PDB file of C-alpha atoms in Angstrom:
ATOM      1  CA  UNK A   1       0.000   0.000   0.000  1.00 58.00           C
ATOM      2  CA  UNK A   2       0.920   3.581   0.052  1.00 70.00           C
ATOM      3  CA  UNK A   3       1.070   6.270   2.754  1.00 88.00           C
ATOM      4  CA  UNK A   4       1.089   9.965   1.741  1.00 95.00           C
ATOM      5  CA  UNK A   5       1.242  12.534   4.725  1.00 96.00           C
ATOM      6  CA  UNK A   6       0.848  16.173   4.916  1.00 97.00           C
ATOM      7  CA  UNK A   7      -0.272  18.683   6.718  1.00 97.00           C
ATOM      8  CA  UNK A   8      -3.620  19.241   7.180  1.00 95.00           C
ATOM      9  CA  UNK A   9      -4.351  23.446   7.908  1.00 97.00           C
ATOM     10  CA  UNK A  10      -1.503  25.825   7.234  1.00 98.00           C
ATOM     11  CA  UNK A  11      -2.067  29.905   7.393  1.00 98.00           C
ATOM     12  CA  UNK A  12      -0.130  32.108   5.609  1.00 97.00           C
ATOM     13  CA  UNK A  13       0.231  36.059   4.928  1.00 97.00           C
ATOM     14  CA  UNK A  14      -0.603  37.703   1.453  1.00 97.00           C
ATOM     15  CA  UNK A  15       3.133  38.269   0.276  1.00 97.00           C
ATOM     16  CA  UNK A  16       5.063  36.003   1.683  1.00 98.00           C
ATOM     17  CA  UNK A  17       6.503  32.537   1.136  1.00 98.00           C
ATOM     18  CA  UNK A  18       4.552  29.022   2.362  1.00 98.00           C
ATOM     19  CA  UNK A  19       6.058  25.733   1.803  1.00 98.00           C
ATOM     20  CA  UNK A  20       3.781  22.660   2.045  1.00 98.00           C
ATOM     21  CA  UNK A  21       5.295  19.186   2.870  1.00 98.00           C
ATOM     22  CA  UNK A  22       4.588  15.945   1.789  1.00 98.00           C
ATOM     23  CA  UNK A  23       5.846  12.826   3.171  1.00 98.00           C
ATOM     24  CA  UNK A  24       5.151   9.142   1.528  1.00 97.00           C
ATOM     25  CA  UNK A  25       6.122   5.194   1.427  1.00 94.00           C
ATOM     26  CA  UNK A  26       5.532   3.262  -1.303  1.00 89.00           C
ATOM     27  CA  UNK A  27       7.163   0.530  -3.658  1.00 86.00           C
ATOM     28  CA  UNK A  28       7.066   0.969  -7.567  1.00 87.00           C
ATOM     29  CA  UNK A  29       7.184   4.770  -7.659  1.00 90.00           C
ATOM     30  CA  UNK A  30       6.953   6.609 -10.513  1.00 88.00           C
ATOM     31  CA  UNK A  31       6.121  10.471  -9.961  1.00 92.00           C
ATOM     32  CA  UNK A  32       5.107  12.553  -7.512  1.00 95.00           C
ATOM     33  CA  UNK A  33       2.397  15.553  -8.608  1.00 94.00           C
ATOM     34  CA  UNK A  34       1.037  17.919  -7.020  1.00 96.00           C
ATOM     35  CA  UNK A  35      -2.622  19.586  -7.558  1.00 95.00           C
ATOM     36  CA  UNK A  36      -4.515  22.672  -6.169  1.00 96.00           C
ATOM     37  CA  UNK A  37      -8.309  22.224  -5.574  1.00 94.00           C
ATOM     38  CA  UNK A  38     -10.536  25.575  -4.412  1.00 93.00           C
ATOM     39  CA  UNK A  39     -13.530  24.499  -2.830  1.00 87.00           C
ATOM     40  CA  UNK A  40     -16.138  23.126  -4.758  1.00 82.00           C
ATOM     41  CA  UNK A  41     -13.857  23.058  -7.703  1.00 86.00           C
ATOM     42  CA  UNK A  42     -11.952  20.449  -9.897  1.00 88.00           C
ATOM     43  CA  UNK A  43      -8.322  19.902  -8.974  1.00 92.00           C
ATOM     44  CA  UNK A  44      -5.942  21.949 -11.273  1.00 91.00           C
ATOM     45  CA  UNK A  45      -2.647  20.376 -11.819  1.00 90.00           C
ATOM     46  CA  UNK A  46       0.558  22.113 -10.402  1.00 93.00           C
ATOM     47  CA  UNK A  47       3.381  20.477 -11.345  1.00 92.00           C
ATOM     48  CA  UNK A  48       5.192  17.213 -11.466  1.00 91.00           C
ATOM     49  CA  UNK A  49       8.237  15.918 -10.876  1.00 93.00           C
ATOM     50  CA  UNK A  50      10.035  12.011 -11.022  1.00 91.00           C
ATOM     51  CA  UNK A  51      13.847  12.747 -10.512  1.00 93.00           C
ATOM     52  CA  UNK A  52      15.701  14.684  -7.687  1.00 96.00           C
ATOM     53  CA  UNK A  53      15.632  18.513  -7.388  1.00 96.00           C
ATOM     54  CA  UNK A  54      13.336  21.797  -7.650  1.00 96.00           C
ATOM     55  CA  UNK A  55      10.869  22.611 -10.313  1.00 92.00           C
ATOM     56  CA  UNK A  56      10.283  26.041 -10.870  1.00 93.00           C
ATOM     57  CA  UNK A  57       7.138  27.101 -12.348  1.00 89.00           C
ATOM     58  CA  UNK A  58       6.349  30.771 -11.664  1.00 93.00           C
ATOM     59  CA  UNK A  59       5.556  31.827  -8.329  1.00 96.00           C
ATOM     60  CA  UNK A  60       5.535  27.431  -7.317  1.00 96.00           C
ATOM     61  CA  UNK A  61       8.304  25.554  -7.194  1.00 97.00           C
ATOM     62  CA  UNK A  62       8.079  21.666  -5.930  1.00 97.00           C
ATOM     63  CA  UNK A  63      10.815  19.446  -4.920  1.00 98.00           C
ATOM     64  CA  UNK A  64      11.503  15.995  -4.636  1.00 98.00           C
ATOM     65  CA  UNK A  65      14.190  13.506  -2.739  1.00 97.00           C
ATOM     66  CA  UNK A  66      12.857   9.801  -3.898  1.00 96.00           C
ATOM     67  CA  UNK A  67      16.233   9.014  -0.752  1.00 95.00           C
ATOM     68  CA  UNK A  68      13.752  10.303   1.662  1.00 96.00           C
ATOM     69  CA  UNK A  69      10.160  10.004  -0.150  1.00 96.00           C
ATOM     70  CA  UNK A  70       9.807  14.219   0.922  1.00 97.00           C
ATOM     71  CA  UNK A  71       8.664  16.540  -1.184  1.00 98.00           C
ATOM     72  CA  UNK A  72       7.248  19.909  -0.662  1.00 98.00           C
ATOM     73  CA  UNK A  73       5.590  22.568  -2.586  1.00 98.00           C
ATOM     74  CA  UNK A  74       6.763  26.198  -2.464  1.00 98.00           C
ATOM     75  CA  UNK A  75       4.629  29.005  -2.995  1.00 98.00           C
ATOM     76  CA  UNK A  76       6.072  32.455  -2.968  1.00 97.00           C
ATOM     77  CA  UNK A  77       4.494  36.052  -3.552  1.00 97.00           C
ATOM     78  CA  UNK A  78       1.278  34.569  -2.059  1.00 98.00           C
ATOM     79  CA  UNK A  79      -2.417  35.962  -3.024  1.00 98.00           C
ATOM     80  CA  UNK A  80      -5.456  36.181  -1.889  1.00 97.00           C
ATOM     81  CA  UNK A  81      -6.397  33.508  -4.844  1.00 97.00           C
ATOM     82  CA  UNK A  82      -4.049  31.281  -3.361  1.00 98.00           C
ATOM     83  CA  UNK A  83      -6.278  30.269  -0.419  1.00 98.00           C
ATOM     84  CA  UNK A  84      -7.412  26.530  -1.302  1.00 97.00           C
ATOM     85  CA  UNK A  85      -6.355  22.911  -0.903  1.00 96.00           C
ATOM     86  CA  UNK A  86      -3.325  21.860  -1.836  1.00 98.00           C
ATOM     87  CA  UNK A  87      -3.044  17.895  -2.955  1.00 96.00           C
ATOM     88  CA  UNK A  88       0.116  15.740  -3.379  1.00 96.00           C
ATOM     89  CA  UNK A  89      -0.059  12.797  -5.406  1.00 95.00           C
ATOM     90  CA  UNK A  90       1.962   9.576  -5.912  1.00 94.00           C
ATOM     91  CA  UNK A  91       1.999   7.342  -8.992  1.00 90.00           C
ATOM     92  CA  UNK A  92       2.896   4.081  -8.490  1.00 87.00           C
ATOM     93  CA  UNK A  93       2.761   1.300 -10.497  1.00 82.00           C
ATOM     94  CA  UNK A  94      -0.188  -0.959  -9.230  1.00 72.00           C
ATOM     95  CA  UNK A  95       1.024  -4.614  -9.876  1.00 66.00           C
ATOM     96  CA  UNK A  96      -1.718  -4.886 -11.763  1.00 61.00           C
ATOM     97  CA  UNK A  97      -0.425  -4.107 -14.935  1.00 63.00           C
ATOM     98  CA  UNK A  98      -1.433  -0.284 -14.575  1.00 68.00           C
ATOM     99  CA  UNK A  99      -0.050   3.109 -12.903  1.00 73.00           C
ATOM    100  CA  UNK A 100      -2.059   4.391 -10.026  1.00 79.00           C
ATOM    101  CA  UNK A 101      -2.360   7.552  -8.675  1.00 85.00           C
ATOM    102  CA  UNK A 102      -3.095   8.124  -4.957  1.00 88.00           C
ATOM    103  CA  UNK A 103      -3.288  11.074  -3.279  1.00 92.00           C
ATOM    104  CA  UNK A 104      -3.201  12.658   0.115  1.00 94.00           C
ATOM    105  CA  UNK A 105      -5.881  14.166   2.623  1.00 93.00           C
ATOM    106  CA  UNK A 106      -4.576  17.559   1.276  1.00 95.00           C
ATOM    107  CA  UNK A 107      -3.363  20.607   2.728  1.00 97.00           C
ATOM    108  CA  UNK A 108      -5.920  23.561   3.255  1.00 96.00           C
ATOM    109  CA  UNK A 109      -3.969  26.705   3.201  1.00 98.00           C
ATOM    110  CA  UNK A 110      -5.978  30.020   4.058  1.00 97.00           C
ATOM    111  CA  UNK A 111      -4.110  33.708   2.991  1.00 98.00           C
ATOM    112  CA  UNK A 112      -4.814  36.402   5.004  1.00 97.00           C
ATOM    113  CA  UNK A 113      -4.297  40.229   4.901  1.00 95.00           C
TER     114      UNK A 113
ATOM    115  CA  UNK B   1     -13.689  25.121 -17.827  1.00 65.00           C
ATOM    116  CA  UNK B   2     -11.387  22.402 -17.721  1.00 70.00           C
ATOM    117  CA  UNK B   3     -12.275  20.391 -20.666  1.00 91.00           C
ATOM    118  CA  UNK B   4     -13.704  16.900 -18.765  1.00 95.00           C
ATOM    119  CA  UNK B   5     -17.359  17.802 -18.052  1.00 96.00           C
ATOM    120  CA  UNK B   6     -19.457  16.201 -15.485  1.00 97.00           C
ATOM    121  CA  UNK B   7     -23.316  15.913 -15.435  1.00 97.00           C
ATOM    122  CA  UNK B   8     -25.211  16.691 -13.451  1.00 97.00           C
ATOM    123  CA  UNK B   9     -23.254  18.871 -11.001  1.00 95.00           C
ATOM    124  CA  UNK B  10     -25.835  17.975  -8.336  1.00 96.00           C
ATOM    125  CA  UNK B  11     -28.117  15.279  -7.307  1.00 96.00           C
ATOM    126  CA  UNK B  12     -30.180  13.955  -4.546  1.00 96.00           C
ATOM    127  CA  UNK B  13     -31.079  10.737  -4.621  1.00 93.00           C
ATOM    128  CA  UNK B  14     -33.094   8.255  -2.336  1.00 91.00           C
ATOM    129  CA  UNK B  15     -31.552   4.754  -1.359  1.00 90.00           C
ATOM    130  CA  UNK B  16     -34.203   3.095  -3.381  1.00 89.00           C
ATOM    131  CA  UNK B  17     -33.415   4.872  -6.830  1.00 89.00           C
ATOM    132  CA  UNK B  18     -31.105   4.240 -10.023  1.00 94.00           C
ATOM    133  CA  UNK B  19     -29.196   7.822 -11.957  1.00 95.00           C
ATOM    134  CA  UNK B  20     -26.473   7.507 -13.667  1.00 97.00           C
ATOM    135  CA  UNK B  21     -23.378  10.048 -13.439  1.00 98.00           C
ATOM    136  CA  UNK B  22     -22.081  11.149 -16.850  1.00 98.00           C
ATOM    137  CA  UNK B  23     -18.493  12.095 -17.876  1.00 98.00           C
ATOM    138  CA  UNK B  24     -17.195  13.984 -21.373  1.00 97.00           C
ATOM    139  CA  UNK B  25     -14.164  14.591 -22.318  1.00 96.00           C
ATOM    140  CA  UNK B  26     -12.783  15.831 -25.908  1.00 89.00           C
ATOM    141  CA  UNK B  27      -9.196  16.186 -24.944  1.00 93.00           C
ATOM    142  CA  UNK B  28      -8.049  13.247 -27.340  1.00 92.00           C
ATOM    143  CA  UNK B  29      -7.688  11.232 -23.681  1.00 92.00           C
ATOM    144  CA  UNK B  30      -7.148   7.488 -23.702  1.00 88.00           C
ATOM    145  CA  UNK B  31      -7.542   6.884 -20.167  1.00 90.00           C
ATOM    146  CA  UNK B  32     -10.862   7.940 -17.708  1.00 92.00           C
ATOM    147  CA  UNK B  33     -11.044   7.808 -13.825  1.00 92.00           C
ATOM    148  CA  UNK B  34     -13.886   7.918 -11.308  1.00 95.00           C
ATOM    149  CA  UNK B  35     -12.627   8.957  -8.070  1.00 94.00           C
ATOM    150  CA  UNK B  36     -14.786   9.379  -4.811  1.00 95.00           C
ATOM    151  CA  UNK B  37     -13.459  12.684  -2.470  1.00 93.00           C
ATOM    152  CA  UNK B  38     -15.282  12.669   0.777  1.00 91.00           C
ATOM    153  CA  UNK B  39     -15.099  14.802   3.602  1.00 85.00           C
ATOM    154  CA  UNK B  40     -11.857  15.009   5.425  1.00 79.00           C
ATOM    155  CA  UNK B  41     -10.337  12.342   3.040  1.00 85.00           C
ATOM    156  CA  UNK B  42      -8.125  11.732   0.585  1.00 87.00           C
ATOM    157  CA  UNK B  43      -9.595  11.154  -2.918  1.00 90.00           C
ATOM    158  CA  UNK B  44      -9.996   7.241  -3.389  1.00 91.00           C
ATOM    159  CA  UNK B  45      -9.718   6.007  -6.844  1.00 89.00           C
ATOM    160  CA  UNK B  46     -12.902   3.891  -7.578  1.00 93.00           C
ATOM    161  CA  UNK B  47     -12.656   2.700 -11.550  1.00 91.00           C
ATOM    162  CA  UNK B  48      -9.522   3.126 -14.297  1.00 89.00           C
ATOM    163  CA  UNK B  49     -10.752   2.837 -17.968  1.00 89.00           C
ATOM    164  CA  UNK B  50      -8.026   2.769 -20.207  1.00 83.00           C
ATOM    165  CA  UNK B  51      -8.765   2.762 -24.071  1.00 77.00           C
ATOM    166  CA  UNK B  52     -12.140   1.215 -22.870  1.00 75.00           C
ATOM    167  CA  UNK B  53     -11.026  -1.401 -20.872  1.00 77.00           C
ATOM    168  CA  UNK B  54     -11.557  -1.322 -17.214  1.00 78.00           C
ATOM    169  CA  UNK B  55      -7.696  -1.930 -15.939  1.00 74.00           C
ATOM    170  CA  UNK B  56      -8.452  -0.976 -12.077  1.00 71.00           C
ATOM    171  CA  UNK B  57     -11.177  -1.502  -9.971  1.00 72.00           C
ATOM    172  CA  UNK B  58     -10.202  -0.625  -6.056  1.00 73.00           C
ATOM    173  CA  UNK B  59     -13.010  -2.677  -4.378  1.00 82.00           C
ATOM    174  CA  UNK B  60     -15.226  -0.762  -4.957  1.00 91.00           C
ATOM    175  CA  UNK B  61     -18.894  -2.209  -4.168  1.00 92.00           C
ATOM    176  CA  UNK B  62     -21.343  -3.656  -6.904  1.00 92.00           C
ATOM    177  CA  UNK B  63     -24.231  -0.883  -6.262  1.00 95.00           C
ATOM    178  CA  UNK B  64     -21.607   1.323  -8.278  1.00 96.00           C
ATOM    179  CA  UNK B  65     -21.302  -0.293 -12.289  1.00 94.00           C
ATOM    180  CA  UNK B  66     -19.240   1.840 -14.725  1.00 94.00           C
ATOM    181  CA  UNK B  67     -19.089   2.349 -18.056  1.00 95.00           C
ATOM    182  CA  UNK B  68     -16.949   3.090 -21.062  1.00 94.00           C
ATOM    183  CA  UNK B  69     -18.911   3.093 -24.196  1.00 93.00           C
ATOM    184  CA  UNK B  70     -15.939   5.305 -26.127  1.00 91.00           C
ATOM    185  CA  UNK B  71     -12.865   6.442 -25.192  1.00 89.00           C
ATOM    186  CA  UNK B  72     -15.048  10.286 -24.487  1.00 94.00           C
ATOM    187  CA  UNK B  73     -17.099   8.898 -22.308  1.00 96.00           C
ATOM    188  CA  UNK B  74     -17.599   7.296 -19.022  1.00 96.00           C
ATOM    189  CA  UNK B  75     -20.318   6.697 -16.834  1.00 97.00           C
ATOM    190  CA  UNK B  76     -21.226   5.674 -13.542  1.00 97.00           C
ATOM    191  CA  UNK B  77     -24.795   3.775 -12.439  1.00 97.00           C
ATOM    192  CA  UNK B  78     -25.995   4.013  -9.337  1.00 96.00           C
ATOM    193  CA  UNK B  79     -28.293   1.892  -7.699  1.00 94.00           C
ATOM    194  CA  UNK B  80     -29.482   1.052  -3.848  1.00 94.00           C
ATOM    195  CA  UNK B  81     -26.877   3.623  -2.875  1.00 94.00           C
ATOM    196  CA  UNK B  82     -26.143   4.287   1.022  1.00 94.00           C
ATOM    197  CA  UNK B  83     -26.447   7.421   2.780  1.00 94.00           C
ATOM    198  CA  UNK B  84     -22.439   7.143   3.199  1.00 93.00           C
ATOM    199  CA  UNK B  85     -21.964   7.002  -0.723  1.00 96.00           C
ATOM    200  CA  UNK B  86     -22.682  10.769  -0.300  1.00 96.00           C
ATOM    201  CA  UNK B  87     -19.860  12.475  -1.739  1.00 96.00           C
ATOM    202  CA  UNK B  88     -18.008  14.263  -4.394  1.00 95.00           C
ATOM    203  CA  UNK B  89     -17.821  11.990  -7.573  1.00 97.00           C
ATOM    204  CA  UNK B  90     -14.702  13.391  -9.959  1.00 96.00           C
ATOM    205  CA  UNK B  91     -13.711  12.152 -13.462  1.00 97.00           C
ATOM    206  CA  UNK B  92     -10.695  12.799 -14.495  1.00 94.00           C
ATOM    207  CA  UNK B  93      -8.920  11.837 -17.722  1.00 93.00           C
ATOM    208  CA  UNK B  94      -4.998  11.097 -19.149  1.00 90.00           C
ATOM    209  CA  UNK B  95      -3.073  10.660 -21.996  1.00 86.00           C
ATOM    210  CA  UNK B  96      -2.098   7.429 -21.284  1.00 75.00           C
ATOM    211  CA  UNK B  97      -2.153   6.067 -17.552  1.00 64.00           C
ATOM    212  CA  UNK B  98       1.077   7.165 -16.738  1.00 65.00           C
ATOM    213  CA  UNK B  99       0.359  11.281 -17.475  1.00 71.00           C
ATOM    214  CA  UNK B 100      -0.769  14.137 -15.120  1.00 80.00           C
ATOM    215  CA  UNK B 101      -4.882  13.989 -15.071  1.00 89.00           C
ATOM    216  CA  UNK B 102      -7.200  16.725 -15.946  1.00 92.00           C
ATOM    217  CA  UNK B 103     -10.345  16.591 -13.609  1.00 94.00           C
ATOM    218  CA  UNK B 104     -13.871  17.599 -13.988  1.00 94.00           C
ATOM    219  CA  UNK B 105     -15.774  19.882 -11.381  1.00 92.00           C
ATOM    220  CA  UNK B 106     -17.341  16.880  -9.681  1.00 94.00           C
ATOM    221  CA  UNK B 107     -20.823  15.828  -9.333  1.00 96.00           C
ATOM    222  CA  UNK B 108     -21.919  16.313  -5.423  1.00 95.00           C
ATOM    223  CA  UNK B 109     -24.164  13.322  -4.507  1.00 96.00           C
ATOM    224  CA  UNK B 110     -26.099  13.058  -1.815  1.00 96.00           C
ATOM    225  CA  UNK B 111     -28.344   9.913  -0.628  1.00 95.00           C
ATOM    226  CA  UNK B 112     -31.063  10.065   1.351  1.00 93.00           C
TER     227      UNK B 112
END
């Protein structure tokens, strides 16, 4: 099975920087992704990553050590906009002839003034 | 808009009825997902259709039957539901099984 961990409420003022950890265990991985969901909405993908090292993708940036199955997503400049859940994903493949994606509780993160 | 559209965005349902959630997607997608996203939970993959073959099915129970009639479209029939099937139903949909997923906005279910 897998186990994905992260945190579940983190606050954060307009401007400044949040990072938003993920932890997991699992066999057969194959990427790690990460997704933003406001509420009521679909999840939006993020960004993705399957080797070692920091993706940089505007005001996000996620990083990944497979060593120590961390990741975390880094959000700087933060807006008001930026208030919703934040998901992290694993792919795996399932043994079953098929990749799998499974995600964690998510990470609500609320901007403020 | 995110390109995968789900039908209907709502519904109420009692225990005793059949509906059927609808997906759509005209992405050029070969692979479609049901996935269930309750309340302070993580979003549990239910059914994997890839080019119209069911390749996952996460024991999920029988009053929930999918279906892939084209690689655009996937449903999911309902029938004797429990009030704990209440929930957010997303699609989502890949370019192969291994590539990010595009969701839909969800269809919120609720059984009475």
């Amino acid at each position: 099975g897998q186990n994905i961990d992260q945190p579940t409420e983190m606050t954060a003022t307009e401007g400044a920087i949040v990072q938003i950890n993920c932890t997991y265990q699992t066999s057969g991985f194959n990427g790690l992704f990460w997704y933003q969901q406001h509420a009521g909405e679909a999840p939006t993908f993020l960004s993705y990553n399957v080797l070692d090292g920091l993706e940089e993708k505007g005001r996000f940036s996620s990083f990944l050590s497979r060593s120590k199955g961390y990741s975390y997503l880094l959000l700087k400049e933060l807006q008001m906009k930026d208030s919703a859940s934040y998901l992290c994903a694993v792919r795996a493949f399932s043994g079953a002839g098929s990749y799998q994606l499974t995600f964690g509780k998510g990470t609500k993160l609320s901007v403020i003034p | 808009e995110t390109g995968v559209t789900q039908t209907p965005r709502h519904l109420v349902m009692g225990m005793t009825n059949k509906k059927s959630l609808k997906c759509e997607q005209h992405l050029g997608h070969n692979a479609m997902y049901w996935y269930k996203q309750s309340a302070k939970k993580p979003l549990e993959l239910m059914f994997v259709y890839s080019l119209e073959e069911r390749v996952e099915n996460n024991s999920v129970p029988s009053r929930f039957s999918p279906e892939c009639p084209n690689s655009s479209h996937l449903f999911l029939h309902l029938h004797t539901l429990q009030p704990e099937d209440s929930a957010l139903y997303l699609c989502a949909s890949s370019l192969g099984i291994w590539n990010g997923y595009t969701f839909g906005s969800g269809t919120r279910l609720t059984v009475v």
